[in-house]
mmCIF file with all atom_site columns, C-alpha atoms in Angstrom:
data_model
loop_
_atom_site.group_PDB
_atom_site.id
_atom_site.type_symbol
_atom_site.label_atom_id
_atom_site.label_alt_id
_atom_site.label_comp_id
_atom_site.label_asym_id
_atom_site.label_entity_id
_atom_site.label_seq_id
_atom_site.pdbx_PDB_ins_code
_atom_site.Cartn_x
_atom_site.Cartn_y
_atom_site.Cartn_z
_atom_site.occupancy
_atom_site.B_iso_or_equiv
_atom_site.pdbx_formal_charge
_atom_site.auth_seq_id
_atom_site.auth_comp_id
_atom_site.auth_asym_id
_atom_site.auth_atom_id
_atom_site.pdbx_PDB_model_num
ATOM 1   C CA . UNK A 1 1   ? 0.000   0.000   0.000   1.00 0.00 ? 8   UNK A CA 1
ATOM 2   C CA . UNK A 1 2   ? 3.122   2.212   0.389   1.00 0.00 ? 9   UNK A CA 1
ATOM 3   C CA . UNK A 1 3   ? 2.975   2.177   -3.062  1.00 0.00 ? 10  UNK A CA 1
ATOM 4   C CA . UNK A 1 4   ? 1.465   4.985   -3.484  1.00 0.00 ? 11  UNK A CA 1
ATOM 5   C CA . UNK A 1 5   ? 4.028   7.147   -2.229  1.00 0.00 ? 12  UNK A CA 1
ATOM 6   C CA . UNK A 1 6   ? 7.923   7.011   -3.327  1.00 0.00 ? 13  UNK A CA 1
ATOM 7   C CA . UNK A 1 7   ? 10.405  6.864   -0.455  1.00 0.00 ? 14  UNK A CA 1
ATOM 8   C CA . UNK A 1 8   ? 11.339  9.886   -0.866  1.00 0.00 ? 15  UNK A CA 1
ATOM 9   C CA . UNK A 1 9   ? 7.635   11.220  -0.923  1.00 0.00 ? 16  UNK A CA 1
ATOM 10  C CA . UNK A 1 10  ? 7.768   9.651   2.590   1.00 0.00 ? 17  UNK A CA 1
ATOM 11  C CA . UNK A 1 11  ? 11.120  10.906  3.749   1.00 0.00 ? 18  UNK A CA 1
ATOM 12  C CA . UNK A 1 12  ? 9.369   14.410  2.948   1.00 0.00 ? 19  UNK A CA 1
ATOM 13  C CA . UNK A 1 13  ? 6.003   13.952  4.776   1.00 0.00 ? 20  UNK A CA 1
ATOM 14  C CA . UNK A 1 14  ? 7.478   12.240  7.581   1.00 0.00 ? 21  UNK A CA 1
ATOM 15  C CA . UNK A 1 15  ? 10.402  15.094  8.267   1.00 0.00 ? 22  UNK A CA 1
ATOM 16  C CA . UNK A 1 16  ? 7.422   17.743  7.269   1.00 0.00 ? 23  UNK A CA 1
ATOM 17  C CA . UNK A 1 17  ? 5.465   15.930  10.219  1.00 0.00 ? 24  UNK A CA 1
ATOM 18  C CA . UNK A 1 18  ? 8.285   16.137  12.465  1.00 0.00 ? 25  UNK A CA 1
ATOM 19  C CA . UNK A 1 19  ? 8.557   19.597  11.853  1.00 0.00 ? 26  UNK A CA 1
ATOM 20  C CA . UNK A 1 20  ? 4.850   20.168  12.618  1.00 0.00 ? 27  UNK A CA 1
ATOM 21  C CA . UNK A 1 21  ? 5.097   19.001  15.693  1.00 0.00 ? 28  UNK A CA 1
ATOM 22  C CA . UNK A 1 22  ? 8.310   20.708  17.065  1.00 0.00 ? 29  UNK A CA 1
ATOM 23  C CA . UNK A 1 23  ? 6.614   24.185  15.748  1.00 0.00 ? 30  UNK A CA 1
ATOM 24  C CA . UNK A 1 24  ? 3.413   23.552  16.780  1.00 0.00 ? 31  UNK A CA 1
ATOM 25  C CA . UNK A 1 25  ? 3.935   21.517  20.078  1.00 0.00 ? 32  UNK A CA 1
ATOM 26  C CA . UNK A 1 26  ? 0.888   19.149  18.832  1.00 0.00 ? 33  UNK A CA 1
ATOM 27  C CA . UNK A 1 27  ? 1.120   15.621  17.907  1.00 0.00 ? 34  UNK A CA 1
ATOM 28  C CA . UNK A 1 28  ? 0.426   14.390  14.331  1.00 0.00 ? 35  UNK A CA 1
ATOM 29  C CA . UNK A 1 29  ? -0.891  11.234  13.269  1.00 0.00 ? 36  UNK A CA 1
ATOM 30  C CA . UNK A 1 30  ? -1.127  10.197  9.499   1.00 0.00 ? 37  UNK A CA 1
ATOM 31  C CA . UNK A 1 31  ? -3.059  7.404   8.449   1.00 0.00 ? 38  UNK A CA 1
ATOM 32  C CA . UNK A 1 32  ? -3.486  5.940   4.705   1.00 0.00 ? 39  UNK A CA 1
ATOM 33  C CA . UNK A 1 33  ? -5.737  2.909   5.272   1.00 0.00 ? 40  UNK A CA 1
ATOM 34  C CA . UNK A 1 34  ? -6.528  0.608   2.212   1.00 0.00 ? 41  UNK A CA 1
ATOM 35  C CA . UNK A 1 35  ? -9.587  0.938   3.048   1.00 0.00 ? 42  UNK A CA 1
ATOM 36  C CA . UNK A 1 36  ? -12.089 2.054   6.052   1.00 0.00 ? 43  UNK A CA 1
ATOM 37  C CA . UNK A 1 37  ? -14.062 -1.314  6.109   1.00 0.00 ? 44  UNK A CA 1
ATOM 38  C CA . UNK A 1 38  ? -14.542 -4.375  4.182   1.00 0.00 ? 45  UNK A CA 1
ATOM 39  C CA . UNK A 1 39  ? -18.362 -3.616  2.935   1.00 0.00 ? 46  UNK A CA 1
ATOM 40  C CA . UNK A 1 40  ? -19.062 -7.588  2.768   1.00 0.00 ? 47  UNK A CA 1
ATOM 41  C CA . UNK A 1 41  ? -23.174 -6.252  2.276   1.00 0.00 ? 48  UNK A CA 1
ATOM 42  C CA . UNK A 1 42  ? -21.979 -4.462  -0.906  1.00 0.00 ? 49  UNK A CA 1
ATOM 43  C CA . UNK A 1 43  ? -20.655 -7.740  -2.254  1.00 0.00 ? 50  UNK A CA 1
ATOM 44  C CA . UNK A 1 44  ? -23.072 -9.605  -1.474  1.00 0.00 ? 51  UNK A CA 1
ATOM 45  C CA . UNK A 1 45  ? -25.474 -7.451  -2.957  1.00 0.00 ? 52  UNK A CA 1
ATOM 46  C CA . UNK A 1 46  ? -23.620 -7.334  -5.900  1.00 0.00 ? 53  UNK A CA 1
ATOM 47  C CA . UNK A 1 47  ? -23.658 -11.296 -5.957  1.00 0.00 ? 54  UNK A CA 1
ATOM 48  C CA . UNK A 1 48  ? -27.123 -11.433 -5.816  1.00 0.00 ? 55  UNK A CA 1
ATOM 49  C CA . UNK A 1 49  ? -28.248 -8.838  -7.732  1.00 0.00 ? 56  UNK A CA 1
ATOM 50  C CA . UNK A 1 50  ? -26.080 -9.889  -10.640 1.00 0.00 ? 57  UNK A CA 1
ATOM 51  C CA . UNK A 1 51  ? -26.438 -13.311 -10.684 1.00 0.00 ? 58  UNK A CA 1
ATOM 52  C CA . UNK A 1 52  ? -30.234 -12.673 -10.669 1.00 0.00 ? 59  UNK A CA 1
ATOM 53  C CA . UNK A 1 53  ? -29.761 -10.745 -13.742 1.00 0.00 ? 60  UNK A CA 1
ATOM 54  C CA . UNK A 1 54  ? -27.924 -12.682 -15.338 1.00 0.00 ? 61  UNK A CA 1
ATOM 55  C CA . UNK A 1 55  ? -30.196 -15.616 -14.473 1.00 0.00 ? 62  UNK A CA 1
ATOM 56  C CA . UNK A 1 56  ? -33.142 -14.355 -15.625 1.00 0.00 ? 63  UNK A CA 1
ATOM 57  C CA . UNK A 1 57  ? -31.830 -12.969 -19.204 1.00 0.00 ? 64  UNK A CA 1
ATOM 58  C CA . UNK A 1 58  ? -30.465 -16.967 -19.802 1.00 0.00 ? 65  UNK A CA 1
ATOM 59  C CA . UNK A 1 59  ? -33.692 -17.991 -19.139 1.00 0.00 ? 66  UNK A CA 1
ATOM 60  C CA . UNK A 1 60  ? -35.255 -15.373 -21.650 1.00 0.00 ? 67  UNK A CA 1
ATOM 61  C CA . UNK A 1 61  ? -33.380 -16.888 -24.310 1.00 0.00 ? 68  UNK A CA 1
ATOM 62  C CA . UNK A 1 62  ? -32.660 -20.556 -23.297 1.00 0.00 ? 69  UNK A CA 1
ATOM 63  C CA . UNK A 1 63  ? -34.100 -23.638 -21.920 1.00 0.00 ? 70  UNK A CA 1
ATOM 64  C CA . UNK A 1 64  ? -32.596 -26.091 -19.869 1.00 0.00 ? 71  UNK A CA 1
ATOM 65  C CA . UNK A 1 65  ? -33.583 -29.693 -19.545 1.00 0.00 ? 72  UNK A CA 1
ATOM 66  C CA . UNK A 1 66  ? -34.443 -29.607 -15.785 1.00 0.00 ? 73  UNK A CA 1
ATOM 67  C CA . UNK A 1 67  ? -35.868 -27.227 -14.077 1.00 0.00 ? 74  UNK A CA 1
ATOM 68  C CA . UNK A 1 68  ? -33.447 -27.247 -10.681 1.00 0.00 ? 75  UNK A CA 1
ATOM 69  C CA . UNK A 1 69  ? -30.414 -26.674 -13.055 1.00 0.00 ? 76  UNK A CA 1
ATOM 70  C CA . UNK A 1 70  ? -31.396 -22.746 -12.834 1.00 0.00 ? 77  UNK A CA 1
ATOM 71  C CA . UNK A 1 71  ? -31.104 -22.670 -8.800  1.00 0.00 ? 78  UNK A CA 1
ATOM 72  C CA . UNK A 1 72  ? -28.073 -24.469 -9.429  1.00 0.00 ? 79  UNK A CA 1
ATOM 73  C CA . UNK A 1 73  ? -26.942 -22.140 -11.887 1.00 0.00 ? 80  UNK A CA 1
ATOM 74  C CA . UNK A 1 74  ? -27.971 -19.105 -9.780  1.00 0.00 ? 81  UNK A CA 1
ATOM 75  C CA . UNK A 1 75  ? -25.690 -20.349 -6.739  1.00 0.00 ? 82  UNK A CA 1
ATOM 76  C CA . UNK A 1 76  ? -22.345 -21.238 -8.896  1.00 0.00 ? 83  UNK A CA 1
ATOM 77  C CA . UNK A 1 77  ? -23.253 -17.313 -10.461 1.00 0.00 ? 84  UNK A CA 1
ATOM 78  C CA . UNK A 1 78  ? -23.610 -15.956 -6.834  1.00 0.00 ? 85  UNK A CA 1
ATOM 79  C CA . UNK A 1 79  ? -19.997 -17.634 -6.442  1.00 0.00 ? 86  UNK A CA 1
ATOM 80  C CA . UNK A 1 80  ? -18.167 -16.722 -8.863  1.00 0.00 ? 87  UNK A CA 1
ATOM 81  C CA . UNK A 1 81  ? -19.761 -12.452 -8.722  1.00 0.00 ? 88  UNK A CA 1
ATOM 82  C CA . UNK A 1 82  ? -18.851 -13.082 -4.804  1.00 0.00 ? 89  UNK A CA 1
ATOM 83  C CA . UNK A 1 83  ? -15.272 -13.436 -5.756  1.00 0.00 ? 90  UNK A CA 1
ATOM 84  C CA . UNK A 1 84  ? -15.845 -10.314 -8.392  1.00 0.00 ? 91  UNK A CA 1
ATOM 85  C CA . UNK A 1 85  ? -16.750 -8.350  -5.776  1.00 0.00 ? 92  UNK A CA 1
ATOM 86  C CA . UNK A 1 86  ? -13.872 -7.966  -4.148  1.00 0.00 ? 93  UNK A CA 1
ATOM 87  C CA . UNK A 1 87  ? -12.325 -6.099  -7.111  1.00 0.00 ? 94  UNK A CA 1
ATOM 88  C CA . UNK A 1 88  ? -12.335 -2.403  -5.771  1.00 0.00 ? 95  UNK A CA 1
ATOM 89  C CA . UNK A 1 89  ? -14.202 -1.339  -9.104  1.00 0.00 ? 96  UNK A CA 1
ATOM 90  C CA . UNK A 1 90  ? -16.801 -3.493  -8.762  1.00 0.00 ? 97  UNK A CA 1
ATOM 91  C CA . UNK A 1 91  ? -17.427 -3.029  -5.178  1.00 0.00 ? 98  UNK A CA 1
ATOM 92  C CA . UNK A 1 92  ? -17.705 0.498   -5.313  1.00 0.00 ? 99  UNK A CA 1
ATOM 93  C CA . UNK A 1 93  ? -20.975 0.260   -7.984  1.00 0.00 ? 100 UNK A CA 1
ATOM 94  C CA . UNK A 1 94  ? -22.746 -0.813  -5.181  1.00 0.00 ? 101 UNK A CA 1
ATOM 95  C CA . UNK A 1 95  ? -22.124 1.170   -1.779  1.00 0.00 ? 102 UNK A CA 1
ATOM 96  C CA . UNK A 1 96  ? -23.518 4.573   -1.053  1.00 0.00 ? 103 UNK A CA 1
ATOM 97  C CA . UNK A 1 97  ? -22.529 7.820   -0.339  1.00 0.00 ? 104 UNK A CA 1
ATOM 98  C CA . UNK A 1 98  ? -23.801 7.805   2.822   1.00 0.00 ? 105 UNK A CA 1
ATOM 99  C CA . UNK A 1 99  ? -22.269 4.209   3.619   1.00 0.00 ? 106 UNK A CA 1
ATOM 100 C CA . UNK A 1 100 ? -18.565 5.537   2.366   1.00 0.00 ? 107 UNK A CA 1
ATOM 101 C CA . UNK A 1 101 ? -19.499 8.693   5.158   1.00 0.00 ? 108 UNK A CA 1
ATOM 102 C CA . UNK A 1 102 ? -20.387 6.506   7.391   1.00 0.00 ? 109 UNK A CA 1
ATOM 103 C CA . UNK A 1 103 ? -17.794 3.849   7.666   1.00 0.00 ? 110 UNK A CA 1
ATOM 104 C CA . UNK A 1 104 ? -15.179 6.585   6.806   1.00 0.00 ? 111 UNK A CA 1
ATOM 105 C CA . UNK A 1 105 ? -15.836 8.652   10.066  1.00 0.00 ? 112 UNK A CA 1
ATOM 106 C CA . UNK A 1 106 ? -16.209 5.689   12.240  1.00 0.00 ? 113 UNK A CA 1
ATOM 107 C CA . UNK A 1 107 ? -12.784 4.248   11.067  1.00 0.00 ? 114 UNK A CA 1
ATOM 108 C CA . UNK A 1 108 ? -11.042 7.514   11.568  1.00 0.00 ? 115 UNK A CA 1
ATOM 109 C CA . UNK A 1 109 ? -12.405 8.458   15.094  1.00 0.00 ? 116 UNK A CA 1
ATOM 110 C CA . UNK A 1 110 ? -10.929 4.292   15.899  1.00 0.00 ? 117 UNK A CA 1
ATOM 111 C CA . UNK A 1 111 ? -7.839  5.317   14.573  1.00 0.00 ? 118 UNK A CA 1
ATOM 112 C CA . UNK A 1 112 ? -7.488  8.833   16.117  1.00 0.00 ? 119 UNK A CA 1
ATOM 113 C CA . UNK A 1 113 ? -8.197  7.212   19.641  1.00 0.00 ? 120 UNK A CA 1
ATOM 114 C CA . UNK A 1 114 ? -6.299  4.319   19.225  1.00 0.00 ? 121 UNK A CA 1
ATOM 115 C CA . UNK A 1 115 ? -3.155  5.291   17.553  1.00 0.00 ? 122 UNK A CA 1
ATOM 116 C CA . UNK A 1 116 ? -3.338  8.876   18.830  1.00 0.00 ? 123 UNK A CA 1
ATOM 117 C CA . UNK A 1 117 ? -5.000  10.522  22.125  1.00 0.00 ? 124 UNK A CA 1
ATOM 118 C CA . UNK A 1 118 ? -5.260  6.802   24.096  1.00 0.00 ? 125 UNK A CA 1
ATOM 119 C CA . UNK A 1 119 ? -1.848  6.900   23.421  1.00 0.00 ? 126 UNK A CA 1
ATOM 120 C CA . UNK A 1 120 ? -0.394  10.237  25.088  1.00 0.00 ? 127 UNK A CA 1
ATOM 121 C CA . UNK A 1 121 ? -1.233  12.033  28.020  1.00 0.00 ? 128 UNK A CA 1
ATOM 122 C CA . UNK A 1 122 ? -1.602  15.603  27.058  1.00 0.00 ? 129 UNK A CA 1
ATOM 123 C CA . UNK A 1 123 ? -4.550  15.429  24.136  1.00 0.00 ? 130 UNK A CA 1
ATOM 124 C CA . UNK A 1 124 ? -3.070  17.620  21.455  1.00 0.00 ? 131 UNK A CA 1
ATOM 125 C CA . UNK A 1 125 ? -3.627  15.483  18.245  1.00 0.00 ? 132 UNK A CA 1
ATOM 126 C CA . UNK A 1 126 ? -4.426  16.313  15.068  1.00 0.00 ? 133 UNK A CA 1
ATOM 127 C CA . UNK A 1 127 ? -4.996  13.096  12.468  1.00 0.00 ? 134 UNK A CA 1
ATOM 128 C CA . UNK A 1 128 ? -4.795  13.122  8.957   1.00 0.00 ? 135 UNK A CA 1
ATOM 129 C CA . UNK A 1 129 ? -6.549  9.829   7.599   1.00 0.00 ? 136 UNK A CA 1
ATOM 130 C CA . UNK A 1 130 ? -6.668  8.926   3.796   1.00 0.00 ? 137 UNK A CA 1
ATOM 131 C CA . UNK A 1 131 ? -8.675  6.064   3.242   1.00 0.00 ? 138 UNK A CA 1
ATOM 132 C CA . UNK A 1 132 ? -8.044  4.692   -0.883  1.00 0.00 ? 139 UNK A CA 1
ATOM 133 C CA . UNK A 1 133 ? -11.141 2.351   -1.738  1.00 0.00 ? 140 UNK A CA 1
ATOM 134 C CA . UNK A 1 134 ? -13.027 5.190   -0.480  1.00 0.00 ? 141 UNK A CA 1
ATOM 135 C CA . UNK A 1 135 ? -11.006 8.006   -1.933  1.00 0.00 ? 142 UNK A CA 1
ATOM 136 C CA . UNK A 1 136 ? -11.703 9.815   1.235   1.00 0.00 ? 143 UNK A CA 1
ATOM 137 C CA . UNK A 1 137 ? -10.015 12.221  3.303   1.00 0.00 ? 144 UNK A CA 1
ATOM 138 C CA . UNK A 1 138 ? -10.762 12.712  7.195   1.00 0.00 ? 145 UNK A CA 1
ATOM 139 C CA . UNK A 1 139 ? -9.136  15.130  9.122   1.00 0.00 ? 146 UNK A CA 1
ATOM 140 C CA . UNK A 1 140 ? -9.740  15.138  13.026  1.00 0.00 ? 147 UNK A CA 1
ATOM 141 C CA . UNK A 1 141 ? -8.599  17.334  15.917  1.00 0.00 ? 148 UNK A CA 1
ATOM 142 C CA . UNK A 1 142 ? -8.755  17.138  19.834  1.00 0.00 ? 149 UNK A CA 1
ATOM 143 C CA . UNK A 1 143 ? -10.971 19.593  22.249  1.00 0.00 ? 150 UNK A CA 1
ATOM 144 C CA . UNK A 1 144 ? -8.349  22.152  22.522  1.00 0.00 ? 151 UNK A CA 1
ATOM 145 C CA . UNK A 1 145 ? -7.485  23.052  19.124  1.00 0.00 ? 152 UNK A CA 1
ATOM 146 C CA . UNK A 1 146 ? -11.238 22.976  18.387  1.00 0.00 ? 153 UNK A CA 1
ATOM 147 C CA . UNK A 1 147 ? -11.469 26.033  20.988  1.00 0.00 ? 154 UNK A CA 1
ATOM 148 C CA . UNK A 1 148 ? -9.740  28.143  17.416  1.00 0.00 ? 155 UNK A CA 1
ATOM 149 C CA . UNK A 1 149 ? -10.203 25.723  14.516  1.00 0.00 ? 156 UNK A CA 1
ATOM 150 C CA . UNK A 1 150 ? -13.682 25.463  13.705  1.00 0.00 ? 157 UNK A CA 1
ATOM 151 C CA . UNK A 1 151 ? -14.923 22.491  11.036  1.00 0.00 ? 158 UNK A CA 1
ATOM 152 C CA . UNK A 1 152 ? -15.829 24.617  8.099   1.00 0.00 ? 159 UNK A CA 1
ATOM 153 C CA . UNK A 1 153 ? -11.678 25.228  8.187   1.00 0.00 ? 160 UNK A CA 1
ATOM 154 C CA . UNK A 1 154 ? -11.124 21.551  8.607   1.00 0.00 ? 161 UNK A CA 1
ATOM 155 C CA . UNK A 1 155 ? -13.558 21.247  5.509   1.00 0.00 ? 162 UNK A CA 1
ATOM 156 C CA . UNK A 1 156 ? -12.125 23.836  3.409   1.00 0.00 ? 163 UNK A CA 1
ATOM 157 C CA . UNK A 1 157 ? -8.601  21.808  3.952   1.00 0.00 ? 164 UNK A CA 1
ATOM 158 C CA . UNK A 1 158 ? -9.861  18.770  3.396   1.00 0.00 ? 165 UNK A CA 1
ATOM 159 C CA . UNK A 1 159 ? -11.522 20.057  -0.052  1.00 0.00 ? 166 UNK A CA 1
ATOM 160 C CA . UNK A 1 160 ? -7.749  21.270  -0.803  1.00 0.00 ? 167 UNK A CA 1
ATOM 161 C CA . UNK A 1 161 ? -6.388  17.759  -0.232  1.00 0.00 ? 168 UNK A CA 1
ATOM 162 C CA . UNK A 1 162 ? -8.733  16.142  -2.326  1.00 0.00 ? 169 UNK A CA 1
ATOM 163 C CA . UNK A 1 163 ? -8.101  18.825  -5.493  1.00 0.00 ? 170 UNK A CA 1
ATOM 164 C CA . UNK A 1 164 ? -4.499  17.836  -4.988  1.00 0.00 ? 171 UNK A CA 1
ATOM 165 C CA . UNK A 1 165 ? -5.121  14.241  -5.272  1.00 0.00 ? 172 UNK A CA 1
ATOM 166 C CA . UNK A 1 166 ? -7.317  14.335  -8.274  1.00 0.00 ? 173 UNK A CA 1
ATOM 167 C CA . UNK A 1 167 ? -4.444  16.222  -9.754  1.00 0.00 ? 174 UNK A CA 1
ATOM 168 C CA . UNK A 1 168 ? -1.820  13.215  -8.744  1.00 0.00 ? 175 UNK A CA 1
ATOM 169 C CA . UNK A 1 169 ? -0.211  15.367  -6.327  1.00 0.00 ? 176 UNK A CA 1
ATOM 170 C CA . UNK A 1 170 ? -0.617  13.211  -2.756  1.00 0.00 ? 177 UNK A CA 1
ATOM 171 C CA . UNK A 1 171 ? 2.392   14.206  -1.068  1.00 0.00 ? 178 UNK A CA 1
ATOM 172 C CA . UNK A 1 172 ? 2.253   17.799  -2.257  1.00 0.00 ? 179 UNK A CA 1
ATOM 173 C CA . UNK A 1 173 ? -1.921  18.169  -0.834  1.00 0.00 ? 180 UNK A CA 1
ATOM 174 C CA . UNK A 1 174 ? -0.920  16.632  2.519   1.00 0.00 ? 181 UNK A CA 1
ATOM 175 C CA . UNK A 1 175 ? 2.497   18.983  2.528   1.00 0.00 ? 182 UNK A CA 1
ATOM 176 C CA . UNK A 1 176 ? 0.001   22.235  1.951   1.00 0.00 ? 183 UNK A CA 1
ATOM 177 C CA . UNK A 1 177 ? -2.157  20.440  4.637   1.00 0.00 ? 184 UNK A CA 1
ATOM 178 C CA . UNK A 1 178 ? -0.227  19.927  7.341   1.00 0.00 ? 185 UNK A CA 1
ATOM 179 C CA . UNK A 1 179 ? 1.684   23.808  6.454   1.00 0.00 ? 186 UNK A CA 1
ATOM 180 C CA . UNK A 1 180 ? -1.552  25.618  6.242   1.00 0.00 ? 187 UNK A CA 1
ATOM 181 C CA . UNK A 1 181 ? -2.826  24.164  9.961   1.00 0.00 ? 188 UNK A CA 1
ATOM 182 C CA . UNK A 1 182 ? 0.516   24.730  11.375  1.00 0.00 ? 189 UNK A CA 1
ATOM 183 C CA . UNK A 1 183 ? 0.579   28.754  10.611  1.00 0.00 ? 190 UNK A CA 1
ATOM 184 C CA . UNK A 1 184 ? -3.505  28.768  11.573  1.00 0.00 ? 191 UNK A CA 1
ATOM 185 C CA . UNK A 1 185 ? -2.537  26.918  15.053  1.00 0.00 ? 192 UNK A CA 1
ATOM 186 C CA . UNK A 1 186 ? 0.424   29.435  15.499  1.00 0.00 ? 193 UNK A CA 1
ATOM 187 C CA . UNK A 1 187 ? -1.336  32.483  14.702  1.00 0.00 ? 194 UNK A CA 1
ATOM 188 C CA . UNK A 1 188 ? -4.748  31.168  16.428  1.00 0.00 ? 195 UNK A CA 1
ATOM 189 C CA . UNK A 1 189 ? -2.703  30.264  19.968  1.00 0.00 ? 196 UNK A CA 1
ATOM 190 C CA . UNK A 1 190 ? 0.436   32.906  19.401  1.00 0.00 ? 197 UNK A CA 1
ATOM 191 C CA . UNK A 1 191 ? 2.673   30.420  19.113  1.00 0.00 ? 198 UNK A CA 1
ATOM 192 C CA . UNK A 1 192 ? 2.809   26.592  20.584  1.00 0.00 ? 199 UNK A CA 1
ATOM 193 C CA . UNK A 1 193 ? -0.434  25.450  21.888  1.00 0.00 ? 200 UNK A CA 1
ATOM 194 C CA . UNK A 1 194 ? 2.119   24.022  24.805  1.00 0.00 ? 201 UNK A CA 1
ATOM 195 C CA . UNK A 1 195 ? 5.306   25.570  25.917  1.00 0.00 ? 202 UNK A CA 1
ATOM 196 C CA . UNK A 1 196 ? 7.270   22.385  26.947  1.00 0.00 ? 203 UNK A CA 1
ATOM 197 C CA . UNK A 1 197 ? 7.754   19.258  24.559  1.00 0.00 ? 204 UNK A CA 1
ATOM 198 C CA . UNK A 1 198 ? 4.992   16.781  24.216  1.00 0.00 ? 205 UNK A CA 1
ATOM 199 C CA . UNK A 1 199 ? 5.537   14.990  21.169  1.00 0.00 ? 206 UNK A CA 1
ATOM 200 C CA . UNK A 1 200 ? 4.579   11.499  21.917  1.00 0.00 ? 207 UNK A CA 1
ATOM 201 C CA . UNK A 1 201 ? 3.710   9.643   19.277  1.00 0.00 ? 208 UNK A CA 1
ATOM 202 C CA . UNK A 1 202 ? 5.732   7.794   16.293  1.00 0.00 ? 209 UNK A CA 1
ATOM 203 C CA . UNK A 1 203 ? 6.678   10.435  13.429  1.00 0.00 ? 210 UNK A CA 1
ATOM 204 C CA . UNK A 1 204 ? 6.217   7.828   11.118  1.00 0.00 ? 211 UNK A CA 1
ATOM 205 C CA . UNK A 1 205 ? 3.351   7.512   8.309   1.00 0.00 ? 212 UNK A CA 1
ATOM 206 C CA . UNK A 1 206 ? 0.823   4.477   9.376   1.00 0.00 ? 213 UNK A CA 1
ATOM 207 C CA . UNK A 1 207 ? 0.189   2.465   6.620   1.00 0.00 ? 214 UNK A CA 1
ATOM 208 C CA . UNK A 1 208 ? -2.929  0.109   7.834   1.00 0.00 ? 215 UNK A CA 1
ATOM 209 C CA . UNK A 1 209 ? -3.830  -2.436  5.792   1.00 0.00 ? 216 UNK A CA 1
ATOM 210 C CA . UNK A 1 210 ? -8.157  -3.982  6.730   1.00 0.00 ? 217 UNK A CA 1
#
């Protein structure tokens, strides 16, 4: 899943993140995720609903000698679009908007309290979460950075990371990212949001395969 990003692509993020938190006192977790959940519905209702299909247009046009060869020949169907399914393309016809939202958030609020706040005592944590089936973008921040940063700026980010990625340019959307919230958390709190150190958590990209 690294793939996605060259080495040096990470080498950049990673010493960018380091430099986030040094400037900003605030601990910054990023996240690319294969995916935010393994939507086993959306293949099944892609099994079904194709096999049906295809089903009933054989029977349109052909007849077969008995008639429990078509149950039969709905369940080896059901198999074989079952293993379809879990091509990313395919999968994707078939879960909503509101599903991707939903399993999205939920995945990212695990992660940000699992591999971030749980994890240090002080609770200044911003996570940047890209989830790739999805093509989604969450970006999450604690109690006391919310006191300056209000969501419609977390939006208006997120809506810059996503233009950058439709362009090809990953690294360069979360770069502008993680720059942009650094000078709004220094100008928002004059300066650190905490005068002594509290970095506490790995510098390193998480790459999280589901």
């Amino acid at each position: 899943m690294n793939s996605m990003f060259k080495d040096e692509d990470i080498q950049i993020l990673e010493k960018q993140l380091r430099s986030f938190e040094d400037n900003t006192g605030c601990d910054l977790l990023l996240v690319v995720a294969n995916s935010s959940d393994q939507y086993a519905t959306a293949t099944w209702r892609l099994a079904f609903l194709s096999s049906f299909i295809v089903t009933l247009m054989l029977s349109i046009f052909f007849d077969l000698a008995h008639n429990y060869y078509w149950p039969l020949l709905f369940f080896f169907l059901t198999i074989i679009f079952l293993f379809l399914g879990n091509i990313a393309f395919l999968k994707n016809l078939l879960i909503s908007d509101d599903e991707i939202d939903k399993r999205t958030y939920e995945k990212a609020v695990t992660y940000f309290y699992t591999l971030g706040v749980s994890q240090i005592s002080h609770k200044v944590t911003v996570m940047i979460m890209l989830s790739l089936l999805e093509k989604k973008i969450i970006l999450l921040i604690d109690e006391k950075l919310k006191e300056k940063i209000s969501q419609k700026e977390l939006d208006s980010l997120v809506s810059e990371m996503q233009f950058s990625f439709k362009k090809g340019a990953m690294q360069e959307g979360i770069m502008n990212c993680m720059l942009k919230l650094e000078r709004k958390i220094l100008l928002d709190f004059g300066g650190k949001v905490a005068d002594t150190p509290l970095v506490e958590l790995s510098d390193h990209i998480h790459f999280v395969r589901n």
